[in-house]
Amino acid sequence: DGGITQSPKYLFRKEGQNVTLSCEQNLNHDAMYWYRQDPGQGLRLIYYSQIVNDFQKGDIAEGYSVSREKKESFPLTVTSAQKNPTAFYLCASSMRVGEKLFFGSGTQLSVL
Amino acid sequence: DQQVKQNSPSLSVQEGRISILNCDYTNSMFDYFLWYKKYPAEGPTFLISISSIKDKNEDGRFTVFLNKSAKHLSLHIVPSQPGDSAVYFCAAPGGGVGTDKLIFGTGTRLQVFP
């Protein structure tokens, strides 16, 4: 069954800690994305990757880092530099950039 | 500068009536538009799309209308059902389909009441 898997569903971060959110897809898509949704707000793009070993900053990349070593995987690290990390994080993929996105089920990150 | 705008943050409609969700865009290069539906604590799911060569696309209870001259699209849901209660996002690829990342509107929360 093809799809996008995000883990964990819930994640807690302590002060000064880096945390990594996992995103895996088996749709054979080239492009992958990370979005952030805050309560009552829309989707804001953090980073995206059009192809393996390449990624670009989105609108709110500060305090985040990504890697794309494999086509299937696009992990997001929320670093200690991100001062307001509490949000719902969504990973997505598409065949090519700008085409229909398929989303994972999301990770809720909270600060302890 | 927001290139895709959903000016109504919320909409409340009675079950069985029509729901109309609106979306405006500023960039005339946009040639493909998508609507997504999102329930709380879940990822958005694709609902319906329309290419700029059409002015209407229909899929069951969902119809999207595109007015290129007004740079406006709307999603009609008829009849509305309680299960349609969700946040709806419109989106468009920045430089045209297959060229650039999708730009999302801020969403409209639809509530369908009995």
PDB file of C-alpha atoms in Angstrom:
ATOM      1  CA  ASP A   1       0.000   0.000   0.000  1.00  0.00           C
ATOM      2  CA  GLY A   2       1.744   3.167  -1.205  1.00  0.00           C
ATOM      3  CA  GLY A   3       1.889   6.254   0.921  1.00  0.00           C
ATOM      4  CA  ILE A   4       3.802   8.588   3.175  1.00  0.00           C
ATOM      5  CA  THR A   5       4.677   7.638   6.722  1.00  0.00           C
ATOM      6  CA  GLN A   6       5.530  10.210   9.337  1.00  0.00           C
ATOM      7  CA  SER A   7       6.824   9.341  12.773  1.00  0.00           C
ATOM      8  CA  PRO A   8       6.382   9.858  15.594  1.00  0.00           C
ATOM      9  CA  LYS A   9       2.784  11.066  15.801  1.00  0.00           C
ATOM     10  CA  TYR A  10       3.592  13.109  18.909  1.00  0.00           C
ATOM     11  CA  LEU A  11       6.988  14.467  19.950  1.00  0.00           C
ATOM     12  CA  PHE A  12       8.163  16.526  22.873  1.00  0.00           C
ATOM     13  CA  ARG A  13      11.238  18.693  22.870  1.00  0.00           C
ATOM     14  CA  LYS A  14      13.185  19.947  25.845  1.00  0.00           C
ATOM     15  CA  GLU A  15      14.846  23.338  25.964  1.00  0.00           C
ATOM     16  CA  GLY A  16      18.020  23.413  23.851  1.00  0.00           C
ATOM     17  CA  GLN A  17      17.401  20.012  22.317  1.00  0.00           C
ATOM     18  CA  ASN A  18      17.445  19.077  18.652  1.00  0.00           C
ATOM     19  CA  VAL A  19      14.742  16.683  17.515  1.00  0.00           C
ATOM     20  CA  THR A  20      14.303  14.856  14.214  1.00  0.00           C
ATOM     21  CA  LEU A  21      11.012  14.096  12.512  1.00  0.00           C
ATOM     22  CA  SER A  22      10.937  11.147  10.161  1.00  0.00           C
ATOM     23  CA  CYS A  23       9.275  11.052   6.746  1.00  0.00           C
ATOM     24  CA  GLU A  24       9.331   8.052   4.412  1.00  0.00           C
ATOM     25  CA  GLN A  25       7.499   7.554   1.123  1.00  0.00           C
ATOM     26  CA  ASN A  26       7.147   4.523  -1.136  1.00  0.00           C
ATOM     27  CA  LEU A  27       5.402   6.325  -3.983  1.00  0.00           C
ATOM     28  CA  ASN A  28       8.617   6.669  -5.991  1.00  0.00           C
ATOM     29  CA  HIS A  29       8.170  10.432  -5.966  1.00  0.00           C
ATOM     30  CA  ASP A  30      11.080  12.707  -6.771  1.00  0.00           C
ATOM     31  CA  ALA A  31       9.935  15.739  -4.764  1.00  0.00           C
ATOM     32  CA  MET A  32       9.415  15.922  -1.009  1.00  0.00           C
ATOM     33  CA  TYR A  33       8.357  18.769   1.263  1.00  0.00           C
ATOM     34  CA  TRP A  34       8.003  19.832   4.888  1.00  0.00           C
ATOM     35  CA  TYR A  35       5.211  22.152   5.970  1.00  0.00           C
ATOM     36  CA  ARG A  36       4.317  23.623   9.314  1.00  0.00           C
ATOM     37  CA  GLN A  37       0.774  24.409  10.456  1.00  0.00           C
ATOM     38  CA  ASP A  38       0.070  26.576  13.486  1.00  0.00           C
ATOM     39  CA  PRO A  39      -3.377  26.712  15.116  1.00  0.00           C
ATOM     40  CA  GLY A  40      -5.806  28.629  12.943  1.00  0.00           C
ATOM     41  CA  GLN A  41      -3.215  29.214  10.248  1.00  0.00           C
ATOM     42  CA  GLY A  42      -2.407  27.869   6.837  1.00  0.00           C
ATOM     43  CA  LEU A  43       0.452  25.710   5.612  1.00  0.00           C
ATOM     44  CA  ARG A  44       3.893  27.277   5.561  1.00  0.00           C
ATOM     45  CA  LEU A  45       6.714  25.663   3.607  1.00  0.00           C
ATOM     46  CA  ILE A  46       9.887  24.930   5.565  1.00  0.00           C
ATOM     47  CA  TYR A  47      12.069  23.036   3.070  1.00  0.00           C
ATOM     48  CA  TYR A  48      11.591  21.062  -0.102  1.00  0.00           C
ATOM     49  CA  SER A  49      13.660  18.742  -2.210  1.00  0.00           C
ATOM     50  CA  GLN A  50      13.253  18.165  -5.928  1.00  0.00           C
ATOM     51  CA  ILE A  51      15.699  15.304  -6.139  1.00  0.00           C
ATOM     52  CA  VAL A  52      18.099  13.238  -4.035  1.00  0.00           C
ATOM     53  CA  ASN A  53      20.999  15.189  -2.507  1.00  0.00           C
ATOM     54  CA  ASP A  54      19.340  18.511  -3.272  1.00  0.00           C
ATOM     55  CA  PHE A  55      17.019  20.707  -1.224  1.00  0.00           C
ATOM     56  CA  GLN A  56      15.889  24.322  -1.077  1.00  0.00           C
ATOM     57  CA  LYS A  57      14.715  26.591   1.694  1.00  0.00           C
ATOM     58  CA  GLY A  58      11.044  27.418   1.872  1.00  0.00           C
ATOM     59  CA  ASP A  59       9.452  30.443   3.488  1.00  0.00           C
ATOM     60  CA  ILE A  60      10.379  29.649   7.111  1.00  0.00           C
ATOM     61  CA  ALA A  61      13.603  27.602   7.011  1.00  0.00           C
ATOM     62  CA  GLU A  62      15.379  29.302   9.931  1.00  0.00           C
ATOM     63  CA  GLY A  63      15.951  26.922  12.833  1.00  0.00           C
ATOM     64  CA  TYR A  64      15.384  23.811  10.711  1.00  0.00           C
ATOM     65  CA  SER A  65      17.627  21.490   8.725  1.00  0.00           C
ATOM     66  CA  VAL A  66      16.959  18.621   6.311  1.00  0.00           C
ATOM     67  CA  SER A  67      18.791  15.951   4.369  1.00  0.00           C
ATOM     68  CA  ARG A  68      17.876  13.923   1.298  1.00  0.00           C
ATOM     69  CA  GLU A  69      20.302  11.039   1.079  1.00  0.00           C
ATOM     70  CA  LYS A  70      17.708   8.603  -0.234  1.00  0.00           C
ATOM     71  CA  LYS A  71      14.769   9.119  -2.554  1.00  0.00           C
ATOM     72  CA  GLU A  72      12.404   7.603  -0.014  1.00  0.00           C
ATOM     73  CA  SER A  73      13.448   9.630   3.020  1.00  0.00           C
ATOM     74  CA  PHE A  74      13.382  13.333   3.927  1.00  0.00           C
ATOM     75  CA  PRO A  75      13.979  13.817   7.672  1.00  0.00           C
ATOM     76  CA  LEU A  76      13.501  17.212   9.287  1.00  0.00           C
ATOM     77  CA  THR A  77      15.575  18.344  12.268  1.00  0.00           C
ATOM     78  CA  VAL A  78      14.156  21.054  14.482  1.00  0.00           C
ATOM     79  CA  THR A  79      17.191  22.665  16.044  1.00  0.00           C
ATOM     80  CA  SER A  80      17.529  24.596  19.289  1.00  0.00           C
ATOM     81  CA  ALA A  81      17.695  27.752  17.158  1.00  0.00           C
ATOM     82  CA  GLN A  82      13.985  27.384  16.382  1.00  0.00           C
ATOM     83  CA  LYS A  83      12.494  29.441  19.213  1.00  0.00           C
ATOM     84  CA  ASN A  84       8.864  28.588  18.588  1.00  0.00           C
ATOM     85  CA  PRO A  85       8.814  24.953  17.499  1.00  0.00           C
ATOM     86  CA  THR A  86       5.380  23.985  18.794  1.00  0.00           C
ATOM     87  CA  ALA A  87       3.306  23.207  15.708  1.00  0.00           C
ATOM     88  CA  PHE A  88       1.855  20.443  13.555  1.00  0.00           C
ATOM     89  CA  TYR A  89       4.426  19.301  10.995  1.00  0.00           C
ATOM     90  CA  LEU A  90       3.386  17.809   7.678  1.00  0.00           C
ATOM     91  CA  CYS A  91       5.533  15.951   5.189  1.00  0.00           C
ATOM     92  CA  ALA A  92       4.421  15.626   1.576  1.00  0.00           C
ATOM     93  CA  SER A  93       5.653  14.274  -1.728  1.00  0.00           C
ATOM     94  CA  SER A  94       4.848  14.684  -5.404  1.00  0.00           C
ATOM     95  CA  MET A  95       5.998  13.108  -8.633  1.00  0.00           C
ATOM     96  CA  ARG A  96       7.655  16.379  -9.577  1.00  0.00           C
ATOM     97  CA  VAL A  97       7.710  19.753  -7.924  1.00  0.00           C
ATOM     98  CA  GLY A  98       4.513  21.695  -8.548  1.00  0.00           C
ATOM     99  CA  GLU A  99       2.346  18.631  -9.049  1.00  0.00           C
ATOM    100  CA  LYS A 100      -0.313  17.171  -6.789  1.00  0.00           C
ATOM    101  CA  LEU A 101       0.947  16.639  -3.257  1.00  0.00           C
ATOM    102  CA  PHE A 102       0.353  13.583  -1.140  1.00  0.00           C
ATOM    103  CA  PHE A 103       0.588  14.273   2.584  1.00  0.00           C
ATOM    104  CA  GLY A 104       1.548  12.205   5.577  1.00  0.00           C
ATOM    105  CA  SER A 105      -0.584  12.145   8.712  1.00  0.00           C
ATOM    106  CA  GLY A 106       1.560  14.696  10.547  1.00  0.00           C
ATOM    107  CA  THR A 107       3.657  15.029  13.697  1.00  0.00           C
ATOM    108  CA  GLN A 108       2.588  17.243  16.583  1.00  0.00           C
ATOM    109  CA  LEU A 109       5.674  18.754  18.207  1.00  0.00           C
ATOM    110  CA  SER A 110       5.381  20.338  21.637  1.00  0.00           C
ATOM    111  CA  VAL A 111       7.917  21.964  23.929  1.00  0.00           C
ATOM    112  CA  LEU A 112       8.295  20.727  27.502  1.00  0.00           C
TER     113      LEU A 112
ATOM    114  CA  ASP B   1       2.813  39.191  -0.739  1.00  0.00           C
ATOM    115  CA  GLN B   2       0.231  36.441  -0.686  1.00  0.00           C
ATOM    116  CA  GLN B   3      -0.302  35.081  -4.182  1.00  0.00           C
ATOM    117  CA  VAL B   4      -3.159  32.753  -3.225  1.00  0.00           C
ATOM    118  CA  LYS B   5      -5.777  34.214  -0.926  1.00  0.00           C
ATOM    119  CA  GLN B   6      -8.738  32.762   0.882  1.00  0.00           C
ATOM    120  CA  ASN B   7     -10.378  35.775   2.430  1.00  0.00           C
ATOM    121  CA  SER B   8     -13.038  33.938   4.416  1.00  0.00           C
ATOM    122  CA  PRO B   9     -11.488  32.143   7.384  1.00  0.00           C
ATOM    123  CA  SER B  10     -14.713  30.334   8.191  1.00  0.00           C
ATOM    124  CA  LEU B  11     -18.066  29.371   6.720  1.00  0.00           C
ATOM    125  CA  SER B  12     -21.112  27.818   8.350  1.00  0.00           C
ATOM    126  CA  VAL B  13     -23.724  26.028   6.230  1.00  0.00           C
ATOM    127  CA  GLN B  14     -26.771  23.955   6.982  1.00  0.00           C
ATOM    128  CA  GLU B  15     -26.761  20.299   5.966  1.00  0.00           C
ATOM    129  CA  GLY B  16     -28.235  19.800   2.499  1.00  0.00           C
ATOM    130  CA  ARG B  17     -27.503  23.348   1.351  1.00  0.00           C
ATOM    131  CA  ILE B  18     -24.705  24.500  -0.943  1.00  0.00           C
ATOM    132  CA  SER B  19     -21.266  25.445   0.407  1.00  0.00           C
ATOM    133  CA  ILE B  20     -19.244  27.900  -1.665  1.00  0.00           C
ATOM    134  CA  LEU B  21     -15.592  28.397  -0.805  1.00  0.00           C
ATOM    135  CA  ASN B  22     -13.681  31.126  -2.580  1.00  0.00           C
ATOM    136  CA  CYS B  23     -10.068  31.617  -3.582  1.00  0.00           C
ATOM    137  CA  ASP B  24      -8.346  34.511  -5.349  1.00  0.00           C
ATOM    138  CA  TYR B  25      -4.913  34.592  -6.932  1.00  0.00           C
ATOM    139  CA  THR B  26      -2.672  37.343  -8.190  1.00  0.00           C
ATOM    140  CA  ASN B  27      -0.306  35.665 -10.643  1.00  0.00           C
ATOM    141  CA  SER B  28      -1.671  35.217 -14.150  1.00  0.00           C
ATOM    142  CA  MET B  29       0.998  32.538 -14.786  1.00  0.00           C
ATOM    143  CA  PHE B  30      -0.862  30.112 -12.558  1.00  0.00           C
ATOM    144  CA  ASP B  31      -2.333  27.468 -14.842  1.00  0.00           C
ATOM    145  CA  TYR B  32      -3.396  24.721 -12.483  1.00  0.00           C
ATOM    146  CA  PHE B  33      -5.300  24.840  -9.209  1.00  0.00           C
ATOM    147  CA  LEU B  34      -5.960  22.283  -6.525  1.00  0.00           C
ATOM    148  CA  TRP B  35      -8.264  22.027  -3.528  1.00  0.00           C
ATOM    149  CA  TYR B  36      -7.326  20.096  -0.416  1.00  0.00           C
ATOM    150  CA  LYS B  37      -9.433  19.107   2.561  1.00  0.00           C
ATOM    151  CA  LYS B  38      -7.960  18.794   6.037  1.00  0.00           C
ATOM    152  CA  TYR B  39      -9.382  17.341   9.232  1.00  0.00           C
ATOM    153  CA  PRO B  40      -7.795  18.262  12.594  1.00  0.00           C
ATOM    154  CA  ALA B  41      -4.566  16.414  13.407  1.00  0.00           C
ATOM    155  CA  GLU B  42      -4.472  14.790   9.965  1.00  0.00           C
ATOM    156  CA  GLY B  43      -2.670  15.511   6.729  1.00  0.00           C
ATOM    157  CA  PRO B  44      -4.576  17.272   3.933  1.00  0.00           C
ATOM    158  CA  THR B  45      -6.094  15.089   1.249  1.00  0.00           C
ATOM    159  CA  PHE B  46      -6.495  16.054  -2.372  1.00  0.00           C
ATOM    160  CA  LEU B  47     -10.056  16.877  -3.335  1.00  0.00           C
ATOM    161  CA  ILE B  48     -10.285  18.246  -6.871  1.00  0.00           C
ATOM    162  CA  SER B  49      -8.226  20.212  -9.372  1.00  0.00           C
ATOM    163  CA  ILE B  50      -8.743  22.336 -12.459  1.00  0.00           C
ATOM    164  CA  SER B  51      -6.540  23.312 -15.349  1.00  0.00           C
ATOM    165  CA  SER B  52      -6.675  26.832 -16.726  1.00  0.00           C
ATOM    166  CA  ILE B  53      -7.887  25.504 -20.070  1.00  0.00           C
ATOM    167  CA  LYS B  54     -11.180  24.694 -18.376  1.00  0.00           C
ATOM    168  CA  ASP B  55     -13.630  26.837 -16.474  1.00  0.00           C
ATOM    169  CA  LYS B  56     -15.350  24.023 -14.598  1.00  0.00           C
ATOM    170  CA  ASN B  57     -14.494  20.612 -13.226  1.00  0.00           C
ATOM    171  CA  GLU B  58     -16.945  18.358 -11.460  1.00  0.00           C
ATOM    172  CA  ASP B  59     -16.495  15.296  -9.282  1.00  0.00           C
ATOM    173  CA  GLY B  60     -19.607  14.061  -7.550  1.00  0.00           C
ATOM    174  CA  ARG B  61     -20.807  16.639  -5.055  1.00  0.00           C
ATOM    175  CA  PHE B  62     -17.748  18.822  -5.646  1.00  0.00           C
ATOM    176  CA  THR B  63     -17.412  21.339  -8.484  1.00  0.00           C
ATOM    177  CA  VAL B  64     -14.644  23.849  -8.991  1.00  0.00           C
ATOM    178  CA  PHE B  65     -15.205  26.929 -11.129  1.00  0.00           C
ATOM    179  CA  LEU B  66     -12.410  29.050 -12.550  1.00  0.00           C
ATOM    180  CA  ASN B  67     -12.785  32.653 -13.705  1.00  0.00           C
ATOM    181  CA  LYS B  68      -9.430  33.542 -15.254  1.00  0.00           C
ATOM    182  CA  SER B  69     -10.280  37.144 -16.016  1.00  0.00           C
ATOM    183  CA  ALA B  70     -11.162  37.743 -12.371  1.00  0.00           C
ATOM    184  CA  LYS B  71      -8.334  35.502 -11.105  1.00  0.00           C
ATOM    185  CA  HIS B  72     -10.884  33.754  -8.954  1.00  0.00           C
ATOM    186  CA  LEU B  73     -11.877  30.172  -8.299  1.00  0.00           C
ATOM    187  CA  SER B  74     -14.557  28.671  -6.157  1.00  0.00           C
ATOM    188  CA  LEU B  75     -15.364  25.254  -4.772  1.00  0.00           C
ATOM    189  CA  HIS B  76     -19.021  24.293  -4.598  1.00  0.00           C
ATOM    190  CA  ILE B  77     -20.195  21.435  -2.420  1.00  0.00           C
ATOM    191  CA  VAL B  78     -23.769  20.352  -2.929  1.00  0.00           C
ATOM    192  CA  PRO B  79     -25.481  18.994  -0.989  1.00  0.00           C
ATOM    193  CA  SER B  80     -23.300  19.732   2.035  1.00  0.00           C
ATOM    194  CA  GLN B  81     -22.947  16.977   4.623  1.00  0.00           C
ATOM    195  CA  PRO B  82     -21.693  17.039   8.233  1.00  0.00           C
ATOM    196  CA  GLY B  83     -18.664  14.990   7.170  1.00  0.00           C
ATOM    197  CA  ASP B  84     -17.632  17.889   4.929  1.00  0.00           C
ATOM    198  CA  SER B  85     -16.781  19.916   8.034  1.00  0.00           C
ATOM    199  CA  ALA B  86     -13.051  20.533   7.659  1.00  0.00           C
ATOM    200  CA  VAL B  87     -10.533  23.152   6.581  1.00  0.00           C
ATOM    201  CA  TYR B  88     -10.269  23.617   2.818  1.00  0.00           C
ATOM    202  CA  PHE B  89      -7.121  24.930   1.156  1.00  0.00           C
ATOM    203  CA  CYS B  90      -6.712  26.085  -2.404  1.00  0.00           C
ATOM    204  CA  ALA B  91      -3.269  25.886  -3.975  1.00  0.00           C
ATOM    205  CA  ALA B  92      -1.444  26.624  -7.209  1.00  0.00           C
ATOM    206  CA  PRO B  93       2.048  25.808  -8.533  1.00  0.00           C
ATOM    207  CA  GLY B  94       4.066  29.009  -8.450  1.00  0.00           C
ATOM    208  CA  GLY B  95       5.379  28.995 -11.984  1.00  0.00           C
ATOM    209  CA  GLY B  96       2.836  26.738 -13.601  1.00  0.00           C
ATOM    210  CA  VAL B  97       2.267  23.016 -13.258  1.00  0.00           C
ATOM    211  CA  GLY B  98       5.441  21.000 -12.841  1.00  0.00           C
ATOM    212  CA  THR B  99       7.673  24.027 -12.546  1.00  0.00           C
ATOM    213  CA  ASP B 100       7.511  25.291  -8.992  1.00  0.00           C
ATOM    214  CA  LYS B 101       6.299  24.378  -5.548  1.00  0.00           C
ATOM    215  CA  LEU B 102       2.638  24.724  -4.629  1.00  0.00           C
ATOM    216  CA  ILE B 103       1.528  27.940  -2.985  1.00  0.00           C
ATOM    217  CA  PHE B 104      -1.302  27.449  -0.491  1.00  0.00           C
ATOM    218  CA  GLY B 105      -4.001  29.803   0.687  1.00  0.00           C
ATOM    219  CA  THR B 106      -4.599  30.230   4.407  1.00  0.00           C
ATOM    220  CA  GLY B 107      -7.640  27.965   4.388  1.00  0.00           C
ATOM    221  CA  THR B 108     -11.365  28.246   5.070  1.00  0.00           C
ATOM    222  CA  ARG B 109     -12.914  26.307   7.927  1.00  0.00           C
ATOM    223  CA  LEU B 110     -16.262  24.877   6.820  1.00  0.00           C
ATOM    224  CA  GLN B 111     -18.782  23.817   9.401  1.00  0.00           C
ATOM    225  CA  VAL B 112     -21.888  21.945   8.248  1.00  0.00           C
ATOM    226  CA  PHE B 113     -24.588  21.823  10.893  1.00  0.00           C
ATOM    227  CA  PRO B 114     -27.731  19.641  10.945  1.00  0.00           C
TER     228      PRO B 114
END
